[in-house]
Coordinates of C-alpha atoms and ligand atoms in Angstrom, one line a residue:
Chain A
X1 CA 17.2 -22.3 -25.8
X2 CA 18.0 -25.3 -23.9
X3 CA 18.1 -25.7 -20.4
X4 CA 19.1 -28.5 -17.8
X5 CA 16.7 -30.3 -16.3
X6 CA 15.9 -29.3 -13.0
X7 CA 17.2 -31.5 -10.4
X8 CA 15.1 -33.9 -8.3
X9 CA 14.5 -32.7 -4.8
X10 CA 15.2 -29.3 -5.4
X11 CA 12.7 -26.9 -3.3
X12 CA 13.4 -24.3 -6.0
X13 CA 15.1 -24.4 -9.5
X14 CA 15.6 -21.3 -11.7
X15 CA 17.1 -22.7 -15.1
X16 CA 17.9 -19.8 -17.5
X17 CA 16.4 -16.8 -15.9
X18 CA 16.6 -13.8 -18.1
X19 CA 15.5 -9.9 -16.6
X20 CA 15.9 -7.3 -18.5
X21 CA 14.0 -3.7 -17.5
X22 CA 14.0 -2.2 -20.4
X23 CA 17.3 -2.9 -22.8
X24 CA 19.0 -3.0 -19.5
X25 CA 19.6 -6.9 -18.5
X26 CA 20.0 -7.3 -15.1
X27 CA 20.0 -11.1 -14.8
X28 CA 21.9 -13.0 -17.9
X29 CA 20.9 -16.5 -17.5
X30 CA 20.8 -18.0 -14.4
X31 CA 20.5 -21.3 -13.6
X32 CA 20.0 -22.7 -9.4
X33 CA 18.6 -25.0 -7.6
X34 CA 17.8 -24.5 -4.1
X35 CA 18.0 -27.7 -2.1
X36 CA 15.4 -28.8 0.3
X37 CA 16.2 -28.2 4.3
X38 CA 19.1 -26.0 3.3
X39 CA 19.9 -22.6 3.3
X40 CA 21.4 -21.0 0.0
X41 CA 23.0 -17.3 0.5
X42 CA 23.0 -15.2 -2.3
X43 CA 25.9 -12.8 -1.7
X44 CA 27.4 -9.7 -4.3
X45 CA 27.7 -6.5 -5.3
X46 CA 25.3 -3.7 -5.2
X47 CA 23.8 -4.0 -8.3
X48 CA 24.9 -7.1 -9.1
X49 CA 20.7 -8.5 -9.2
X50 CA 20.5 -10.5 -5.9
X51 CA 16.9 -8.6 -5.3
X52 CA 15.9 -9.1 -8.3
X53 CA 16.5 -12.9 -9.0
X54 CA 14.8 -13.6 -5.1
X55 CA 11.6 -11.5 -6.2
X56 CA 11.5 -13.2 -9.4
X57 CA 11.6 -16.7 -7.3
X58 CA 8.2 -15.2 -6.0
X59 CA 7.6 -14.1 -9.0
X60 CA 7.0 -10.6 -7.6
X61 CA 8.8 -9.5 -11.2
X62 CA 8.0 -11.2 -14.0
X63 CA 11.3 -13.2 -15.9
X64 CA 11.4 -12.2 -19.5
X65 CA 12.9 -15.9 -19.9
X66 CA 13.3 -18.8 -18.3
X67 CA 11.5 -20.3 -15.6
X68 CA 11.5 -20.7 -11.7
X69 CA 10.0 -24.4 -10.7
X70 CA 8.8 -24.6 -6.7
X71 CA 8.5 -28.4 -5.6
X72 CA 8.3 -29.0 -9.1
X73 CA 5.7 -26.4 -10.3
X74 CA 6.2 -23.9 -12.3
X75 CA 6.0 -20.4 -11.0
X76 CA 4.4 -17.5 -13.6
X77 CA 4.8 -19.3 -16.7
X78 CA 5.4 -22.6 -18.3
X79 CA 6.9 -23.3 -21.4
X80 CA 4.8 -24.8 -23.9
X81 CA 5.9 -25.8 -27.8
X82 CA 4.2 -23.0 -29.0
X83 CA 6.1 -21.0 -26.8
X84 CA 5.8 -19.3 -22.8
X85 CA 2.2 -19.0 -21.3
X86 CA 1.3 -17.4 -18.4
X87 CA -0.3 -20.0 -15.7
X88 CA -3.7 -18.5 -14.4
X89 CA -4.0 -15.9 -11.6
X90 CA -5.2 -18.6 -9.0
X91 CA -2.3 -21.2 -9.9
X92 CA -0.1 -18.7 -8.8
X93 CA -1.2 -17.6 -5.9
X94 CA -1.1 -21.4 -5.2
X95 CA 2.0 -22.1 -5.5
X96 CA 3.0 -18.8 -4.2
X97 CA 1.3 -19.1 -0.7
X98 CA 4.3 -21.9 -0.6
X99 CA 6.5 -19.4 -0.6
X100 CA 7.3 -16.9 2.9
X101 CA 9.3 -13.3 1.9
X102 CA 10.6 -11.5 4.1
X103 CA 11.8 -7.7 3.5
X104 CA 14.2 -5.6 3.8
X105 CA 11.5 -2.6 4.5
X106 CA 9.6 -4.8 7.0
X107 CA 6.5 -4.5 5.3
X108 CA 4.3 -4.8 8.0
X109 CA 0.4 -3.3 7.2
X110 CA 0.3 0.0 9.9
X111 CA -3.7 -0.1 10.7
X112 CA -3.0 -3.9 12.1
X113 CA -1.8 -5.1 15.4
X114 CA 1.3 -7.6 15.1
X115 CA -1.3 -10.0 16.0
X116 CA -3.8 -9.1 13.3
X117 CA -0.6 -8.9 10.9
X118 CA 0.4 -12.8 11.5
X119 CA -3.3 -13.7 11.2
X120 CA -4.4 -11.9 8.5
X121 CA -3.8 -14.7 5.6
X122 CA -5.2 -17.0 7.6
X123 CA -8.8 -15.0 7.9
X124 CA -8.4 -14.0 4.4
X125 CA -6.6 -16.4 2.3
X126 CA -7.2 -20.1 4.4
X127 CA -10.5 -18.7 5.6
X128 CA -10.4 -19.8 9.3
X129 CA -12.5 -18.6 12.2
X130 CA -10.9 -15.6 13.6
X131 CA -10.2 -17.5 16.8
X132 CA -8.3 -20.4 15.2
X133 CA -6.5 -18.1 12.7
X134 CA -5.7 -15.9 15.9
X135 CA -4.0 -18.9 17.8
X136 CA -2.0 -19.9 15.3
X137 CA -1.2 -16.7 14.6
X138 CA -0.2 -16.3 18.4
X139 CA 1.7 -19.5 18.2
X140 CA 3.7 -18.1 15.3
X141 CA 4.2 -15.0 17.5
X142 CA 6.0 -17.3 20.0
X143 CA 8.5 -19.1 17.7
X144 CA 9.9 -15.6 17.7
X145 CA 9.5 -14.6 21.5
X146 CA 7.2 -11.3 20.6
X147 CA 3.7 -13.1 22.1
X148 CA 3.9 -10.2 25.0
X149 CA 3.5 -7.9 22.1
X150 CA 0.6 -9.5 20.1
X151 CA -0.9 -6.5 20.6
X152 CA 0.7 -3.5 19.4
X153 CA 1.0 -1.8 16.1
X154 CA 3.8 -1.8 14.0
X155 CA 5.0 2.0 15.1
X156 CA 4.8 0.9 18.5
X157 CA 7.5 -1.8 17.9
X158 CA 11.6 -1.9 17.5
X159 CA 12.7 -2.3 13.9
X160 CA 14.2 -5.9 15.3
X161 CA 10.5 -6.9 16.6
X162 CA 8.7 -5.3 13.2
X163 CA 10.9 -7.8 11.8
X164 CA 10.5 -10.8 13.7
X165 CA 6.9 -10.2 13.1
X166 CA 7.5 -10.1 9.6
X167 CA 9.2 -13.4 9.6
X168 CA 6.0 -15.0 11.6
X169 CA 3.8 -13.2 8.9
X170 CA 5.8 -14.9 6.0
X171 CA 5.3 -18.4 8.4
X172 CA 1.5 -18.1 9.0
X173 CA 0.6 -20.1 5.9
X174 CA 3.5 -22.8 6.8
X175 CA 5.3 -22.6 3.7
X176 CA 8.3 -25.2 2.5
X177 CA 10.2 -22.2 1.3
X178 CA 11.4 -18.5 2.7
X179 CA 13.2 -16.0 0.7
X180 CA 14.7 -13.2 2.6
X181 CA 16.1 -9.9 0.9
X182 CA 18.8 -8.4 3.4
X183 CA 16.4 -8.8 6.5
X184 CA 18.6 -7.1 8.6
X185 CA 20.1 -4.4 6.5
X186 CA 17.2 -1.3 7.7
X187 CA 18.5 -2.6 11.4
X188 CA 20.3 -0.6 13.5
X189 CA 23.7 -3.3 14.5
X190 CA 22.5 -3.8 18.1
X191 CA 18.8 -5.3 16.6
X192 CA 20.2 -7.2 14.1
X193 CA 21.2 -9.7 16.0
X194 CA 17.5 -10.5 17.4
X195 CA 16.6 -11.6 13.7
X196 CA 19.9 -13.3 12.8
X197 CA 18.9 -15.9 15.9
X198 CA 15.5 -16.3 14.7
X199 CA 16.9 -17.0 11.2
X200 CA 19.1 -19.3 12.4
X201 CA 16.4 -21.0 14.5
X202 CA 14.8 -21.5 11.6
X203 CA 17.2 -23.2 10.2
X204 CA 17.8 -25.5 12.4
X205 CA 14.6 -26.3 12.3
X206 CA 14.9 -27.5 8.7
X207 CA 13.2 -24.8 7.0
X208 CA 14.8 -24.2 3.3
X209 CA 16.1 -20.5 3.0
X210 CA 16.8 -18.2 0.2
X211 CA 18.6 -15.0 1.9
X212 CA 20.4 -12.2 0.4
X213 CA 22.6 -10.6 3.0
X214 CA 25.8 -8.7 3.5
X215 CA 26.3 -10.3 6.7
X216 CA 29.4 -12.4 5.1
X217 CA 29.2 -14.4 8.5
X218 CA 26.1 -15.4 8.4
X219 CA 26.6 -16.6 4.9
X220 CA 30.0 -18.8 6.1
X221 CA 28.0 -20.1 9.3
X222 CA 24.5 -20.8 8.1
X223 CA 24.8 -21.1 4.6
X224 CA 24.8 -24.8 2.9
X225 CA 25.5 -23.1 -0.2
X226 CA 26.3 -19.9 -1.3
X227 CA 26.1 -18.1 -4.7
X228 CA 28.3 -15.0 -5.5
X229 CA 26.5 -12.9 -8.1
X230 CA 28.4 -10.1 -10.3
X231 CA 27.0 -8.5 -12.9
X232 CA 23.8 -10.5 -13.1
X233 CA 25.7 -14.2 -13.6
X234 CA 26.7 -16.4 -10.9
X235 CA 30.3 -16.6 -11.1
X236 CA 30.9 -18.6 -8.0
X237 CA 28.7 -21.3 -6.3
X238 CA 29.2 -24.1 -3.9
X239 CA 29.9 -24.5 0.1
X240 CA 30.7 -21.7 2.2
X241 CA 34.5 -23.4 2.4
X242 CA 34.1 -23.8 -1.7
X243 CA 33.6 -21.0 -2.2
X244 CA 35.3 -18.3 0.3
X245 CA 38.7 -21.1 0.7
X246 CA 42.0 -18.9 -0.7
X247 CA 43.1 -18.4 -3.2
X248 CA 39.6 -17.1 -4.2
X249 CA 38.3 -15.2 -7.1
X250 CA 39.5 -11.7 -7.8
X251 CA 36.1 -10.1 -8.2
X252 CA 34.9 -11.9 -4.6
X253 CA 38.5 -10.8 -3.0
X254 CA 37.7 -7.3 -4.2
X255 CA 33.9 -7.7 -3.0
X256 CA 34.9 -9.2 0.6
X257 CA 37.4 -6.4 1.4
X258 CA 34.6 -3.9 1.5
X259 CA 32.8 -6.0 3.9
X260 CA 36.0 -7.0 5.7
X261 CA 34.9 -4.6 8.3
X262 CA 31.2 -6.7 9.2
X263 CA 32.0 -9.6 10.2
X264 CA 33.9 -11.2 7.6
X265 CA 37.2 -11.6 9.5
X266 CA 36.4 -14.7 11.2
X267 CA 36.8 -16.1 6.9
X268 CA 40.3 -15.3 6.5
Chain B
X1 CA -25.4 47.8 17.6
X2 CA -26.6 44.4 17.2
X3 CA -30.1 43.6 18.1
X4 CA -30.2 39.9 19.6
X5 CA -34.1 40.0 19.7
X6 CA -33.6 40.5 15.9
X7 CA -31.4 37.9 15.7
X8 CA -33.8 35.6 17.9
X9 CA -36.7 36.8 16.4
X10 CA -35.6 35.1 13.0
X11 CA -34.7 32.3 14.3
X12 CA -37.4 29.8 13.3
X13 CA -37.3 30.9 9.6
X14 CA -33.0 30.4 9.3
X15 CA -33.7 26.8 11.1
X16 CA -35.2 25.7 7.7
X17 CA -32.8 26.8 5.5
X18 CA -29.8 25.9 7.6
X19 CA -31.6 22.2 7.0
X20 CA -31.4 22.7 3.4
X21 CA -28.0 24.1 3.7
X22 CA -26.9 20.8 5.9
X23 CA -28.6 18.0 4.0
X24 CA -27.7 19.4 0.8
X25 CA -23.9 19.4 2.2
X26 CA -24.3 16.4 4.1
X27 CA -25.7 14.4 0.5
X28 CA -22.8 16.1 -1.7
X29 CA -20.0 15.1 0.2
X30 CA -21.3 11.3 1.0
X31 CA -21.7 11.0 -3.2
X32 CA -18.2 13.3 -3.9
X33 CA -16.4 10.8 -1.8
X34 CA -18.4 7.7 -3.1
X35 CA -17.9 9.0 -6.3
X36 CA -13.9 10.3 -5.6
X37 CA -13.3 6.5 -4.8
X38 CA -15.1 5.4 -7.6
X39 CA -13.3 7.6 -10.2
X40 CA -9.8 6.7 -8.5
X41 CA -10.5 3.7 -8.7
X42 CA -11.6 3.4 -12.2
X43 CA -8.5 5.1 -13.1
X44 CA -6.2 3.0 -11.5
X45 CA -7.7 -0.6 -13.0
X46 CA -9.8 1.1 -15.8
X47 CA -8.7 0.7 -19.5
X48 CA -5.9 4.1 -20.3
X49 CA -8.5 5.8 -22.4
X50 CA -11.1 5.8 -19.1
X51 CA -8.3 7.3 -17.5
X52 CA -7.4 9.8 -19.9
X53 CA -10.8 11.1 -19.8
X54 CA -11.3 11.2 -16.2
X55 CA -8.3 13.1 -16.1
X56 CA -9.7 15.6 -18.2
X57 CA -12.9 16.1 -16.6
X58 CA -11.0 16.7 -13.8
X59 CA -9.1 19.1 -14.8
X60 CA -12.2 20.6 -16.4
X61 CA -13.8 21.1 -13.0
X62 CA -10.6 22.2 -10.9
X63 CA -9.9 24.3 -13.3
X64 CA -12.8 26.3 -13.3
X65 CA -15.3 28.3 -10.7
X66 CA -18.1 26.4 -9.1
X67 CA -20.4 29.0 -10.0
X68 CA -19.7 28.6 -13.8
X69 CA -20.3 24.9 -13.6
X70 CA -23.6 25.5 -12.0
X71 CA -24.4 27.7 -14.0
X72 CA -23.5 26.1 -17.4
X73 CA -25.7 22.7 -15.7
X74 CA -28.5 24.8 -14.4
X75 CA -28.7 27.1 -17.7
X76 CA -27.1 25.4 -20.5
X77 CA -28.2 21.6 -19.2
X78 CA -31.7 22.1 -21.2
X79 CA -30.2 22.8 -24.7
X80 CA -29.1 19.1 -24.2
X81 CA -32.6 17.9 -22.4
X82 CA -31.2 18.3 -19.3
X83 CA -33.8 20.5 -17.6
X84 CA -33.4 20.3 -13.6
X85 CA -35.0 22.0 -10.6
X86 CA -33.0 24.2 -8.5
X87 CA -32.1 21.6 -5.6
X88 CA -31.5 19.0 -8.0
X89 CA -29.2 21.0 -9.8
X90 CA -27.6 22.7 -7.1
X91 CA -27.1 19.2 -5.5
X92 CA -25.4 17.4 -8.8
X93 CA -23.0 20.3 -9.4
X94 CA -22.0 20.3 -5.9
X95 CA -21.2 16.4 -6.0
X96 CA -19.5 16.5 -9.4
X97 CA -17.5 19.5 -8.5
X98 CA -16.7 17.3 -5.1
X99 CA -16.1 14.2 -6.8
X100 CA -13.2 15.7 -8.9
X101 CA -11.7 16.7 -5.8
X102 CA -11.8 13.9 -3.5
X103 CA -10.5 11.5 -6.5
X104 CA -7.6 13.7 -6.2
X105 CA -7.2 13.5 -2.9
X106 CA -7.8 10.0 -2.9
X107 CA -5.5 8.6 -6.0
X108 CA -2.3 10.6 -3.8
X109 CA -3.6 8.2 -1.2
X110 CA -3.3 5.0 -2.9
X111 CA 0.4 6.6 -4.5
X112 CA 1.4 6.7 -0.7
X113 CA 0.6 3.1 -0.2
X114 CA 4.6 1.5 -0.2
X115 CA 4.3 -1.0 -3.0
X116 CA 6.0 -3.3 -0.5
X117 CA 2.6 -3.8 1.4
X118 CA 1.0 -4.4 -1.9
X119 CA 3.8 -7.0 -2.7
X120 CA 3.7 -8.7 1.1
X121 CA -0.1 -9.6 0.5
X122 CA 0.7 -10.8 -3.2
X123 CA 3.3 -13.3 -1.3
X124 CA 0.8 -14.6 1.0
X125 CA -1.7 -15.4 -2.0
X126 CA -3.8 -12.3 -1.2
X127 CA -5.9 -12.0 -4.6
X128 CA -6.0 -8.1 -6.3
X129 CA -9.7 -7.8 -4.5
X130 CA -8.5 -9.0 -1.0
X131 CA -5.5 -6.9 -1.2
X132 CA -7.5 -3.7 -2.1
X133 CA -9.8 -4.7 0.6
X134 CA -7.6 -5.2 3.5
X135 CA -4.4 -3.5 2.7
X136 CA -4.9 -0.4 0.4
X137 CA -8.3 0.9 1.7
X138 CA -7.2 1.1 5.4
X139 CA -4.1 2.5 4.2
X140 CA -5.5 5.2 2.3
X141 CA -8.2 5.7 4.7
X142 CA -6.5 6.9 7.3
X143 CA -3.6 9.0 5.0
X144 CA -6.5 10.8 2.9
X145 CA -8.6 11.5 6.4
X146 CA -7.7 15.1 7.2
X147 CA -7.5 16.4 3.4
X148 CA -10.6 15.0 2.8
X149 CA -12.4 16.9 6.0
X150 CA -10.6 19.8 4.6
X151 CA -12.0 19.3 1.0
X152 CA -15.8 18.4 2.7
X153 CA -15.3 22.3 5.1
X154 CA -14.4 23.9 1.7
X155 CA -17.6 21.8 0.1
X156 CA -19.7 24.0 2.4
X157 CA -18.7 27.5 1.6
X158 CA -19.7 26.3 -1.7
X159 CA -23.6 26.0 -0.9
X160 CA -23.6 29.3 -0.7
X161 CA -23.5 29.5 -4.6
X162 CA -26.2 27.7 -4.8
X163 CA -28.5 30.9 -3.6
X164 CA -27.9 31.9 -7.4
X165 CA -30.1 29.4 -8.6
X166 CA -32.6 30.3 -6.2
X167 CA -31.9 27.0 -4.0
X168 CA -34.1 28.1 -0.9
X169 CA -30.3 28.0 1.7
X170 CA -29.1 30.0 4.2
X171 CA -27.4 32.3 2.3
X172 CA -30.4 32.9 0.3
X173 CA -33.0 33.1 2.6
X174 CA -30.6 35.3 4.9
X175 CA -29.9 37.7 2.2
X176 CA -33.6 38.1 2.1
X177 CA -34.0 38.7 5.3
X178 CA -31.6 41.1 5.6
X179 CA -32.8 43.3 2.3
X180 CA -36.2 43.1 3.6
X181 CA -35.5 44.3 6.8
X182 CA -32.0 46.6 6.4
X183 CA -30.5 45.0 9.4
X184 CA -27.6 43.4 6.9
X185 CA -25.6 43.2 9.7
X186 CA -27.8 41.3 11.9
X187 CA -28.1 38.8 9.4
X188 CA -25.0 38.4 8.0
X189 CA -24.1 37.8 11.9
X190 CA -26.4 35.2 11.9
X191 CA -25.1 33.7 8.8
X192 CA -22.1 33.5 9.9
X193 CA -22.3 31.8 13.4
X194 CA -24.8 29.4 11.4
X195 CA -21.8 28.3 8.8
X196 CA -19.3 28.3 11.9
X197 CA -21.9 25.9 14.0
X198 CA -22.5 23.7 10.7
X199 CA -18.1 23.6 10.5
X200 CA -17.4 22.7 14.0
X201 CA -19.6 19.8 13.5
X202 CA -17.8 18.6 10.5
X203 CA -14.5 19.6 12.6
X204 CA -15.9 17.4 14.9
X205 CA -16.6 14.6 13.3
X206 CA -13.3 14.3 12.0
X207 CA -11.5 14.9 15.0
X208 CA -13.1 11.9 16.0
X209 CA -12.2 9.7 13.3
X210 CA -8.5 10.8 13.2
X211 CA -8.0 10.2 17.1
X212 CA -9.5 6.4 15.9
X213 CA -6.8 6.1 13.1
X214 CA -4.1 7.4 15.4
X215 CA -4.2 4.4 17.4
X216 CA -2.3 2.9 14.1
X217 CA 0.0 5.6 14.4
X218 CA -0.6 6.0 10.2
X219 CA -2.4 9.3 10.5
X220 CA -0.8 11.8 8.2
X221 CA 1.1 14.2 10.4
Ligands
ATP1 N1 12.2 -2.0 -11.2 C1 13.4 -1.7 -11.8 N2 13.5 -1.0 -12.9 C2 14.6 -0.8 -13.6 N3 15.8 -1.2 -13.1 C3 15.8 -2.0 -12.0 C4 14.6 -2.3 -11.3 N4 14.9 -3.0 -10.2 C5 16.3 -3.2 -10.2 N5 16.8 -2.6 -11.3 C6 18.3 -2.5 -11.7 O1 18.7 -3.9 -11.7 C7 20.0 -4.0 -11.2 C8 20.1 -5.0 -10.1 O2 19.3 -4.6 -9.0 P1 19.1 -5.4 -7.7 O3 18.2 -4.6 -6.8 O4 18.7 -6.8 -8.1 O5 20.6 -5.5 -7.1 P2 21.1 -6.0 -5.7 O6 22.1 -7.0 -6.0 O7 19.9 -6.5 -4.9 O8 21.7 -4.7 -5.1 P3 21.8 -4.2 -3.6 O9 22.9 -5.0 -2.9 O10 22.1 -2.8 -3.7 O11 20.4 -4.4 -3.0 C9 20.4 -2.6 -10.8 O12 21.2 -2.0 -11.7 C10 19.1 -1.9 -10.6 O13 19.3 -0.5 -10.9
MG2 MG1 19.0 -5.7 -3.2

């Protein structure tokens, strides 16, 4: 198979990414690169393999071909002449801890405090005193305005500040990179503007961002680029105007008028 | 009628026993659950055939009464070299037969875990060890807490097998008393408030460690 080189100053490139589970294939060959300081929106159908191509960027499922390069490194595998090999356990958790995700599902660990949460792979994984690991930790808390509740547990907080906390979890370690999977989709609409901000704080701030959302006008607003996925291709890719402008694509006309109702209307 | 000064009277010579009884619990459930974790854990990262057979064992001992197993170590063990005395025997069978239970107990812990929590550790560069260590074990510690003082209450009722093999126990030496001296009642009394006393302190115990793991607010409901 050949596949295009990846371009230079990408933060992520994904050239020929095959999934299948089983005989099903949900990804068909995807190439993207994610550029640096930007953020890329991954939009689609239900189905249509979003989740699965972001967890493969974080290699959280494992391509069955082709291959996802962060800053350059491979991710998982590299190909080799005598054919794919998988990169050792600690090279991957290298270029992993790169690499922030946030979840749809939160993900928060219950027995911690939010605290304990943000600081936890700094004790475990950057092995720093508990003290330094707990100010950054608390500094991270800031950046998303929930340092009053450093110290409550997970239950004890709003879906909107379980998921704030998950975004300063996925910062802890600094990464260049964050992939989100429809942060705000488990929200109830009054919370999920509380993450949007953050998000777009974040972006302002320069932080490249992988997010799969149905909010259509977060896509437009934020978005440097935006993919439209359909049946495991991308079958539409470029600016938010590039891609959205009329007369647009018959499968995206048909997705957008089920999400006409959320925020889209501003687009047409 | 009940005679307290009976009761009292036979006081010193149930204290012993109800040491036996309480060590010999105490032991068994410590090495069930050490060796419940153990077993669950080898079947989750062990090679399939380790887990095939663990699985199998298991099933052998839920599947059959504790006093056949104890009998089949106690009796059948030396047609295979396996001669023990009573406590040692009494005290293997009890942890093997607890073992099988609390790996249960345990493995439907670590299926309630949400692979997501798993997944969010992997993303921060947790390794398989840290992630274990700091994510699933606290999880499943606090799920797994009230089955598993359950499974340890139900642990105790069967010592009182163990009076078959002639382990010197409450129920043994209380039976004695009581077909020495015809007051069954009396002692069966006794018997009874000694089990109660020896299950309120288990109760006890973890009540104590639940209102802990509340605080997380991940204590099964
Ligand atoms: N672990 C898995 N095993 C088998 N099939 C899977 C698995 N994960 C996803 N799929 C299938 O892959 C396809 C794409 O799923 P994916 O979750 O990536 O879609 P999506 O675009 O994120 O959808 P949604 O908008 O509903 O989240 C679906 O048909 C799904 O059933
Ligand atoms: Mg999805």
């Amino acid at each position: 198979m050949t596949t295009a080189a990846a371009t230079v100053g990408a933060a992520l490139s994904v050239r020929g990414l095959v999934k299948r589970f089983g005989d099903h294939e949900v990804l068909s060959g995807i190439d993207l690169d994610v550029p640096a300081g930007a953020v890329t929106c991954l939009v689609g159908p239900s189905g249509s393999g979003k989740s699965t191509l972001l967890r493969c960027m974080a290699f959280l499922e494992e391509a069955s071909a082709g291959t996802v390069l962060v800053g350059g490194e491979p991710l998982g595998f590299v190909d080799t002449p005598e054919g794919r090999r998988r990169l050792p356990a600690a090279r991957i958790r290298a270029v992993r801890s790169g690499i922030g995700m946030v979840f749809q599902q939160f993900n928060l660990w219950p027995h911690m405090t939010a605290l304990g949460n943000v600081a936890a792979a700094l004790r475990v994984v950057r092995r720093l005193e508990r003290a330094e690991a707990e100010a950054r930790a608390m500094a991270q808390l800031r950046t998303v305005g929930l340092e009053g509740r450093a110290g409550h547990y997970p239950s004890q907080l709003s879906g909107g500040q379980q998921q704030r906390v998950a975004i300063a979890r996925a910062l802890a370690l600094e990464p260049r990179l964050m992939l989100f999977d429809e942060p705000t989709s488990s929200l109830d609409p009054e919370l999920t503007g509380e993450v949007l901000n953050v998000m777009r704080r974040l972006a302002a701030d320069g932080m490249t961002m992988v997010v799969v959302s149905h909010e259509i006008g977060f896509a437009a607003s934020v978005g440097q680029q935006v993919a439209f996925l359909d049946g495991g291709r991308i079958l539409l890719r470029g600016t938010p105007q590039e891609v959205f402008r009329k007369p647009r694509h018959p499968r995206l006309d048909q997705f957008l008028d089920t999400y006409l109702d959320r925020g889209a209307a501003m687009l047409v | 009628m009940l005679d307290p000064s009976f009761i009292v009277a036979q006081l010193p010579a149930v204290l012993g026993a109800a040491a036996v009884t309480a060590w010999i619990w105490a032991a068994s459930a410590i090495l069930g659950v050490a060796g419940g974790v153990g077993i669950a854990l080898a079947r989750r990262f062990g090679p399939r055939p380790v887990d095939l057979a663990l699985k199998f064992s298991i099933e052998m001992v839920r599947g059959s009464p504790f006093l056949v197993q104890l009998f089949l170590l106690y009796y059948g063990g030396p047609y295979v070299g396996l001669s023990l005395d009573p406590v040692p025997a009494g005290l293997l069978a009890l942890t093997v037969y607890g073992a099988a239970y609390y790996s249960e107990i345990i493995r439907g812990g670590f299926a309630a875990v949400p692979p997501g929590h798993v997944e969010a550790a992997a993303c921060l560069g947790f390794t398989h060890a840290q992630t274990l260590l700091r994510v699933e074990i606290p999880e499943v510690a606090a799920v797994v807490l009230p089955a598993l003082v359950n499974m340890t209450i139900l642990l105790l009722k069967e010592t009182a097998v163990l009076s078959v093999i002639t382990v010197p126990e409450l129920t043994m030496a209380i039976s004695a008393i009581g077909s020495e001296s015809y007051r069954f009642v009396e002692a069966l009394f006794l018997l009874a408030l000694f089990y109660w006393g020896l299950v309120e302190g288990c109760g006890v115990l973890g009540r104590f460690a639940e209102a802990r793991l509340a605080r997380f607010g991940v204590a099964a409901p």
